[in-house]
Structures are given as C-alpha cells and as structure tokens.
CSV table of C-alpha atoms in Angstrom, one decimal:
chain,number,residue,atom,x,y,z
A,1,MET,CA,91.9,108.9,83.8
A,2,ASN,CA,89.3,111.6,84.7
A,3,ASP,CA,88.1,109.6,87.7
A,4,VAL,CA,91.4,108.9,89.2
A,5,GLU,CA,92.6,110.7,92.3
A,6,ASP,CA,95.4,113.2,92.1
A,7,ASP,CA,97.6,111.2,94.4
A,8,LYS,CA,97.4,108.2,92.0
A,9,LEU,CA,98.0,110.3,89.0
A,10,ILE,CA,101.0,112.0,90.6
A,11,ARG,CA,102.5,108.6,91.5
A,12,LEU,CA,102.0,107.4,87.9
A,13,SER,CA,103.5,110.5,86.5
A,14,GLN,CA,106.5,110.0,88.8
A,15,GLN,CA,106.9,106.6,87.4
A,16,GLY,CA,107.2,108.0,83.9
A,17,SER,CA,103.5,107.9,82.7
A,18,VAL,CA,102.9,110.9,80.3
A,19,GLU,CA,99.2,110.0,80.1
A,20,ALA,CA,98.7,110.4,83.8
A,21,PHE,CA,100.6,113.7,83.7
A,22,ASN,CA,98.4,115.0,80.8
A,23,ALA,CA,95.3,114.0,83.0
A,24,LEU,CA,96.7,116.3,85.8
A,25,ILE,CA,97.3,119.0,83.1
A,26,GLU,CA,93.8,118.9,82.0
A,27,ARG,CA,92.6,119.2,85.7
A,28,TYR,CA,94.6,122.2,86.5
A,29,GLN,CA,95.3,124.0,83.2
A,30,LYS,CA,92.4,126.3,83.5
A,31,GLU,CA,93.4,127.6,87.0
A,32,ALA,CA,97.1,127.9,85.9
A,33,LEU,CA,96.1,129.8,82.6
A,34,ASN,CA,93.8,132.3,84.7
A,35,ILE,CA,96.4,133.0,87.2
A,36,ALA,CA,99.1,133.5,84.3
A,37,PHE,CA,96.8,135.9,82.5
A,38,ARG,CA,95.9,137.8,85.6
A,39,MET,CA,99.7,138.3,86.4
A,40,LEU,CA,100.8,139.1,82.8
A,41,GLY,CA,97.6,140.7,81.3
A,42,ASN,CA,98.3,139.0,78.0
A,43,LEU,CA,96.7,135.8,76.7
A,44,LEU,CA,99.5,134.8,74.4
A,45,ASP,CA,102.1,135.3,77.0
A,46,ALA,CA,99.9,133.4,79.5
A,47,GLU,CA,99.7,130.5,77.2
A,48,ASP,CA,103.4,130.4,76.7
A,49,VAL,CA,104.1,130.7,80.4
A,50,CYS,CA,101.7,127.8,81.1
A,51,GLN,CA,103.4,125.5,78.4
A,52,VAL,CA,106.8,126.2,79.9
A,53,SER,CA,105.3,125.7,83.4
A,54,TRP,CA,103.8,122.2,82.6
A,55,LEU,CA,107.0,121.2,80.9
A,56,SER,CA,109.1,122.3,84.0
A,57,ALA,CA,106.7,120.6,86.2
A,58,TRP,CA,106.9,117.3,84.2
A,59,LYS,CA,110.7,117.4,84.5
A,60,SER,CA,110.6,117.9,88.2
A,61,ILE,CA,107.6,115.8,89.1
A,62,ARG,CA,109.9,113.3,90.7
A,63,ASN,CA,110.9,115.9,93.3
A,64,PHE,CA,107.2,116.4,94.3
A,65,ARG,CA,107.1,115.3,97.9
A,66,GLY,CA,103.5,115.3,98.6
A,67,GLY,CA,101.2,118.1,99.9
A,68,SER,CA,99.0,120.3,97.6
A,69,PHE,CA,99.7,119.6,93.9
A,70,ARG,CA,97.7,122.6,93.0
A,71,ALA,CA,100.0,124.8,95.3
A,72,TRP,CA,103.2,123.1,93.8
A,73,GLU,CA,102.0,123.9,90.2
A,74,LEU,CA,101.0,127.4,90.9
A,75,SER,CA,104.4,128.0,92.4
A,76,ILE,CA,105.9,126.8,89.1
A,77,VAL,CA,103.6,128.9,87.2
A,78,SER,CA,104.4,132.1,89.4
A,79,ASN,CA,108.1,131.5,88.8
A,80,ALA,CA,107.5,131.3,85.2
A,81,CYS,CA,105.5,134.6,85.3
A,82,ARG,CA,108.2,136.1,87.3
A,83,ASP,CA,110.7,135.2,84.6
A,84,GLU,CA,108.5,136.6,81.9
A,85,LEU,CA,108.0,139.7,83.7
A,86,ARG,CA,111.8,140.1,84.1
A,87,LYS,CA,112.2,139.3,80.4
A,88,ARG,CA,109.7,142.2,79.6
A,89,LYS,CA,111.5,144.5,82.0
A,90,ARG,CA,114.7,143.8,80.2
A,91,LYS,CA,113.0,144.6,76.8
A,92,ARG,CA,111.4,147.7,78.6
A,93,ASN,CA,108.1,146.6,77.4
A,94,MET,CA,106.4,146.9,80.8
A,95,GLU,CA,104.4,150.2,80.0
A,96,THR,CA,103.1,148.5,76.8
A,97,SER,CA,101.8,145.6,78.8
A,98,ILE,CA,99.9,147.8,81.3
A,99,THR,CA,98.5,150.2,78.7
A,100,ASP,CA,97.7,147.6,76.1
A,101,CYS,CA,96.4,145.2,78.4
A,102,SER,CA,95.2,142.7,75.9
A,103,LEU,CA,92.1,141.1,76.9
A,104,PRO,CA,90.9,138.2,74.7
A,105,SER,CA,87.7,138.8,72.8
A,106,THR,CA,84.6,137.8,74.4
A,107,ASP,CA,84.7,134.4,72.9
A,108,GLY,CA,87.6,133.7,75.4
A,109,PHE,CA,85.2,134.2,78.3
A,110,THR,CA,83.5,131.1,79.8
A,111,ASP,CA,81.3,132.8,82.3
A,112,ASP,CA,78.2,134.7,81.7
A,113,ILE,CA,79.6,138.3,81.5
A,114,VAL,CA,78.3,140.1,84.5
A,115,LEU,CA,80.6,142.9,84.5
A,116,THR,CA,80.9,145.3,81.5
A,117,ARG,CA,84.0,145.0,79.3
A,118,GLU,CA,85.2,148.4,80.4
A,119,LYS,CA,85.0,147.2,84.1
A,120,VAL,CA,86.8,144.1,83.4
A,121,GLU,CA,89.6,145.9,81.6
A,122,ALA,CA,89.8,148.4,84.4
A,123,VAL,CA,90.1,145.8,86.9
A,124,GLN,CA,92.9,143.9,85.0
A,125,LYS,CA,94.8,147.2,84.4
A,126,ALA,CA,94.5,147.9,88.2
A,127,LEU,CA,95.9,144.6,88.9
A,128,LEU,CA,98.8,144.9,86.7
A,129,GLN,CA,99.6,148.3,88.5
A,130,LEU,CA,100.1,146.4,91.9
A,131,PRO,CA,103.8,145.6,92.7
A,132,TYR,CA,104.6,142.1,91.8
A,133,GLU,CA,104.5,140.5,95.4
A,134,GLN,CA,101.3,142.0,96.3
A,135,ARG,CA,99.7,141.1,92.8
A,136,LEU,CA,100.8,137.5,93.2
A,137,ALA,CA,99.5,137.3,96.7
A,138,VAL,CA,96.0,138.7,95.7
A,139,ILE,CA,95.8,136.5,92.5
A,140,LEU,CA,96.8,133.2,94.4
A,141,ARG,CA,94.2,134.0,97.0
A,142,VAL,CA,91.3,135.0,94.7
A,143,TYR,CA,92.0,132.9,91.7
A,144,GLY,CA,94.0,130.1,93.0
A,145,ASP,CA,91.9,129.6,96.0
A,146,LEU,CA,94.9,129.0,98.2
A,147,ASN,CA,95.0,129.6,102.0
A,148,TYR,CA,97.6,131.7,103.6
A,149,LYS,CA,99.7,128.9,104.5
A,150,GLU,CA,99.8,127.7,100.9
A,151,ILE,CA,100.6,131.1,99.6
A,152,SER,CA,103.3,131.6,102.0
A,153,LYS,CA,104.8,128.3,100.6
A,154,VAL,CA,104.3,129.4,97.1
A,155,MET,CA,106.0,132.7,97.7
A,156,LYS,CA,108.6,131.5,100.2
A,157,CYS,CA,107.9,134.0,102.9
A,158,PRO,CA,106.4,134.0,106.4
A,159,LEU,CA,102.8,134.0,107.1
A,160,GLY,CA,102.8,137.5,108.4
A,161,THR,CA,104.3,138.7,105.2
A,162,VAL,CA,101.5,137.1,103.2
A,163,ARG,CA,98.9,138.9,105.5
A,164,SER,CA,100.5,142.3,104.9
A,165,ARG,CA,101.0,141.8,101.1
A,166,LEU,CA,97.3,140.8,100.8
A,167,ASN,CA,96.1,143.6,102.8
A,168,ARG,CA,98.2,146.2,101.1
A,169,GLY,CA,97.4,144.8,97.7
A,170,LEU,CA,93.7,144.9,98.4
A,171,TYR,CA,93.8,148.4,99.7
A,172,TYR,CA,95.9,149.6,96.8
A,173,LEU,CA,93.6,147.7,94.4
A,174,ARG,CA,90.6,149.5,96.0
A,175,ASP,CA,92.1,152.9,95.7
A,176,LEU,CA,93.0,152.4,92.1
A,177,LEU,CA,89.5,151.2,91.3
A,178,ARG,CA,88.0,154.0,93.2
A,179,ASP,CA,90.2,156.5,91.2
A,180,GLY,CA,89.1,155.0,88.1
A,181,GLU,CA,85.5,155.0,89.3
A,182,SER,CA,85.0,151.4,88.8
A,183,LEU,CA,84.1,150.9,92.5
B,1,MET,CA,82.9,159.0,125.1
B,2,LYS,CA,83.3,159.2,121.3
B,3,THR,CA,86.6,161.1,120.7
B,4,TRP,CA,88.3,160.9,117.3
B,5,PHE,CA,91.7,162.0,118.8
B,6,ASN,CA,91.6,159.4,121.4
B,7,PRO,CA,95.0,157.5,120.9
B,8,PHE,CA,93.5,154.3,122.0
B,9,ILE,CA,90.6,154.3,119.4
B,10,LYS,CA,93.0,155.2,116.7
B,11,SER,CA,95.2,152.6,117.3
B,12,GLU,CA,92.3,150.1,117.5
B,13,CYS,CA,91.2,151.2,114.3
B,14,LEU,CA,94.7,150.9,112.6
B,15,ARG,CA,95.0,147.5,114.1
B,16,THR,CA,91.7,146.6,112.8
B,17,ARG,CA,92.4,147.9,109.2
B,18,ALA,CA,95.7,146.0,109.2
B,19,ARG,CA,93.7,142.7,109.6
B,20,LEU,CA,90.7,143.3,107.7
B,21,THR,CA,91.7,141.0,104.8
B,22,SER,CA,92.6,138.2,107.2
B,23,TYR,CA,89.1,138.7,108.8
B,24,LEU,CA,87.4,138.5,105.5
B,25,ASP,CA,89.3,135.4,104.7
B,26,CYS,CA,88.5,134.0,108.1
B,27,GLU,CA,92.2,133.5,108.6
B,28,LEU,CA,92.4,134.9,112.2
B,29,SER,CA,91.9,133.0,115.4
B,30,ASP,CA,88.4,132.7,116.9
B,31,LYS,CA,89.3,135.3,119.5
B,32,GLU,CA,90.5,137.8,117.1
B,33,GLN,CA,87.6,137.2,114.7
B,34,GLN,CA,85.2,137.9,117.6
B,35,GLU,CA,87.3,141.1,118.5
B,36,LEU,CA,87.1,142.6,115.1
B,37,LYS,CA,83.4,141.7,114.7
B,38,LEU,CA,82.8,143.8,117.6
B,39,HIS,CA,84.8,146.6,116.7
B,40,LEU,CA,83.1,146.7,113.2
B,41,LYS,CA,79.7,147.0,114.9
B,42,SER,CA,81.0,149.9,116.9
B,43,CYS,CA,83.1,151.8,114.4
B,44,GLN,CA,81.4,153.2,111.4
B,45,SER,CA,84.6,154.2,109.4
B,46,CYS,CA,86.1,150.7,109.9
B,47,CYS,CA,82.9,149.2,108.7
B,48,GLU,CA,82.9,151.3,105.6
B,49,GLU,CA,86.5,150.2,105.0
B,50,TYR,CA,85.4,146.6,105.4
B,51,ASN,CA,82.5,147.0,102.9
B,52,SER,CA,84.8,148.5,100.5
B,53,LEU,CA,87.4,145.7,100.6
B,54,ARG,CA,84.6,143.1,100.4
B,55,GLN,CA,83.3,144.9,97.1
B,56,THR,CA,86.9,144.8,95.8
B,57,ILE,CA,87.2,141.1,96.5
B,58,SER,CA,83.7,140.4,94.9
B,59,LEU,CA,84.7,142.5,91.7
B,60,LEU,CA,87.8,140.3,91.6
B,61,GLN,CA,85.7,137.1,91.9
B,62,HIS,CA,83.3,138.1,89.3
B,63,MET,CA,86.0,138.7,86.6
B,64,PRO,CA,85.2,136.4,83.6
B,65,GLU,CA,87.2,133.2,83.3
B,66,ILE,CA,89.8,132.9,80.6
B,67,ARG,CA,89.7,130.1,78.1
B,68,SER,CA,92.3,129.0,75.7
B,69,GLU,CA,91.9,127.5,72.3
B,70,HIS,CA,95.1,125.5,72.8
B,71,THR,CA,95.2,122.3,74.8
B,72,PHE,CA,98.3,121.9,76.8
B,73,ARG,CA,99.9,118.3,76.5
B,74,ILE,CA,103.1,116.6,77.0
B,75,ASP,CA,104.0,114.7,73.9
B,76,GLU,CA,105.1,111.3,74.7
B,77,LYS,CA,107.4,110.9,71.7
B,78,ASN,CA,109.3,114.1,72.4
B,79,VAL,CA,109.6,113.6,76.2
B,80,THR,CA,111.1,110.1,75.8
B,81,LYS,CA,113.4,111.1,73.0
B,82,LYS,CA,114.6,114.2,75.1
B,83,THR,CA,115.1,112.1,78.1
B,84,CYS,CA,117.0,109.4,76.0
B,85,ASP,CA,119.0,112.2,74.3
B,86,ARG,CA,119.9,113.6,77.7
B,87,LYS,CA,120.9,110.2,79.2
B,88,LEU,CA,123.1,109.7,76.1
B,89,LEU,CA,124.7,113.2,76.5
B,90,ILE,CA,125.4,112.6,80.2
B,91,LEU,CA,126.9,109.1,79.5
B,92,SER,CA,129.1,110.3,76.6
B,93,ARG,CA,130.4,113.2,78.6
B,94,THR,CA,131.3,111.1,81.7
B,95,ALA,CA,133.0,108.6,79.3
B,96,ALA,CA,135.0,111.3,77.6
B,97,VAL,CA,136.2,112.7,81.1
B,98,VAL,CA,137.1,109.1,82.4
B,99,ALA,CA,138.9,108.4,79.0
B,100,ILE,CA,141.0,111.7,79.4
B,101,ILE,CA,141.9,111.0,83.0
B,102,LEU,CA,142.9,107.4,82.0
B,103,VAL,CA,145.1,108.6,79.1
B,104,LEU,CA,146.8,111.3,81.4
B,105,VAL,CA,147.6,108.7,84.1
B,106,CYS,CA,148.8,106.3,81.4
B,107,ILE,CA,151.1,108.9,79.9
B,108,GLY,CA,152.5,109.7,83.3
B,109,ASP,CA,153.1,106.1,83.9
B,110,LEU,CA,154.8,105.7,80.7
B,111,GLY,CA,156.9,108.6,81.6
B,112,HIS,CA,157.9,106.9,84.8
B,113,LEU,CA,156.3,109.6,86.8
B,114,PHE,CA,155.0,107.0,89.5
B,115,THR,CA,157.9,104.7,89.5
B,116,PRO,CA,159.4,103.9,93.0
B,117,THR,CA,162.9,104.7,92.0
B,118,GLY,CA,162.2,108.0,90.2
B,119,ASP,CA,163.0,111.4,91.5
B,120,SER,CA,159.5,112.5,91.1
B,121,PRO,CA,157.5,113.4,94.3
B,122,LEU,CA,154.9,111.1,92.9
B,123,GLY,CA,157.2,108.0,93.1
B,124,GLY,CA,156.3,105.3,95.4
B,125,GLN,CA,152.7,105.4,94.4
B,126,PHE,CA,153.2,102.4,92.0
B,127,TRP,CA,150.4,100.0,93.2
B,128,LEU,CA,148.0,102.8,93.7
B,129,VAL,CA,148.5,104.1,90.2
B,130,ARG,CA,147.9,100.6,89.0
B,131,GLY,CA,144.7,100.5,91.0
B,132,VAL,CA,143.6,103.7,89.6
B,133,GLU,CA,144.3,102.8,86.1
B,134,LEU,CA,142.4,99.6,86.3
B,135,GLY,CA,139.4,101.4,88.0
B,136,LEU,CA,139.3,104.0,85.3
B,137,LEU,CA,139.5,101.2,82.6
B,138,VAL,CA,136.7,99.4,84.1
B,139,ALA,CA,134.6,102.5,84.4
B,140,LEU,CA,135.2,103.3,80.9
B,141,ILE,CA,134.2,99.9,79.6
B,142,VAL,CA,131.0,100.1,81.8
B,143,LEU,CA,130.2,103.6,80.4
B,144,ILE,CA,130.8,102.5,76.8
B,145,SER,CA,128.5,99.4,77.3
B,146,CYS,CA,125.8,101.7,78.6
B,147,ILE,CA,126.2,104.0,75.8
B,148,LEU,CA,125.8,101.0,73.4
B,149,VAL,CA,122.8,99.6,75.1
B,150,GLU,CA,121.2,103.0,75.2
B,151,LEU,CA,121.9,103.3,71.4
B,152,HIS,CA,120.4,99.9,70.8
B,153,ARG,CA,117.3,100.8,72.7
B,154,GLN,CA,116.7,103.9,70.6
B,155,ARG,CA,117.2,102.1,67.4
B,156,LYS,CA,114.6,99.7,68.6
B,157,ARG,CA,112.0,102.3,69.1
C-alpha cells in the first residue's frame, strides 16, 4: 500500500477499505501530530486530538470531494484542536497549558537538535500566546506547508484575511521572541 | 530627498510591511513582488523588518519534529461492528416509528374516524386511509426483513 497514490487510497477508503485508510494515516500522521502539538503545546492532548481526527476523517471520507487530502485532513485536525481548546477554556486550564507547555523529552524529537531546549520552549510558548486564528494560520503555513488558498479553505475565510492573519501573527511572534531574547 | 515625515514614504513603508509575509511566501503577483523588492533595496528600516521576519520563520522551521510512540490505526473489527450497530439502530428506530404511526392509523380507523358517513372532519378519506395503512404495513415488513438480514449477517461474522 505504501507505493499506491493518494487518489487510489482515498477511492478505496471511500469504498470501505480500512487498510487503505490506515495507509493514508501512516502517510500523514506525522504532519497531523506536529500541527496538533504546535496548536496545543501538549503531546498527550495532541495524540488524543489526532486519534479523534482520524476517526472523524474515516467517518466522513465518503464526503471528500477531491482536492488536497492533506488540506482536508488538516482542517479536521484544526477543528479538533479548536474543540480541545474550548474544552480547556471551559475547565479554565488555559493558563496552565501556556506556562506548563509540556514538551516531550528529547527522545520525542526526530531531527538533530539544532536549537537549544530553552529556545525550543521559548518558541513553543510564544506560539501558544498568539490568538487562535493567527496561530492556526502560521502553523498551517509553516508546519502544514499549505499555500494561502488551501489555508483559506481550511480556515473558511477569504484570502485577504489569511494574509493579514499570517502577517499579524508573524509580527506578534517576532515581538514575543524579541522580548524573550530568543531572536 | 529623504524625509521621514513624507506621508508618501510612510504609507509606502506601511503598505510594504503589511505585505512582507506574502512577499516572503511568494504569494504576491509578479508586479507586486518586484515593487516590494525595489522598496526593500531602498528602505533600510523595511529591510530590517524583512530580515527579522525571515529569522522568525527560520526559527519556526528549525523547531524539532515531534514523534509519537503510538501508531494511529483504525481497527477494522471495531469499525465494522460500529457501522453495523449504527445501521441496526437506525433501522429499528425507523421500524418503531412506522409501527407507532400504523397503530395510530388503525386505532383511528377502528374508531370510525375516517368512515364516509361519520361526523368527523376526516370522514370521506376512506380509500386514502386504506392506502396509507397498506403502505405503512409494507414499509414495516420491509424494515423488519432488513433488521433480520442484518442480524443474520452479524451472527455469521
């Protein structure tokens, strides 16, 4: 299944093939997990969100009408992240998640660590301080590698709004990093 | 003439800064990309802004990738069972609703609610009521058969 193209896997999944859908999960799970983690700042929550998103994607795969599967899946992940953040807000745990931004141990990182742990934590904390919409736009652009058109579809907003959210988000992030002397 | 209070220059810088991210992502038209490029060459402060944004993006891109110890998978058995359970639930609920409507219509019929000679406002709908009763009965039989087939399939699995 690893060599099969996305389109075929999607078609098979729509016909009810769990194996094909699991191959799609394998292909995109790393990206989905990274985006969920950047949005939430907590690995356990990110894993839960991913599990929920994949189940939800499986249930609605028949409604997928072509286009970018990655963008479609990431929109499900971003919706699940929004729900998780709302849940947290209800529990009034938002402050805890920002201050106790729980990065996994260095075993969880796959790249060679170029940045120091302090810097990584500072960037993650700064990301979590961005307003939700700006954070999502920045994360989808940088970690989802989506273009502006795809981001506008995921966020269900016009292209101009994506531009301004990204611009504001990056300026805000830069200022936060400068204040924390990480830039 | 380099004047910081020149309103034209100021608005030009503001316009540039509002589009710097799009410029970095090459999401502007060729003409706009060229305009911004020229402006950045001539404006020191905008150039500094541009470099700082570029550094911010580079920092984000160099964040280490997260890896999970869990492998996400959809469990075939669970998914099939859930789908079947859901199908059965929908079928049995629909059958229950149809049965209730059929019983109500039959009660009304037995109480001469639909008889042509009755004083009831529904009188005179005799054949229509018979048709509805028959239709509901057929629908109920079909639904019950579907439930039985589904149960049989589940038992086979």
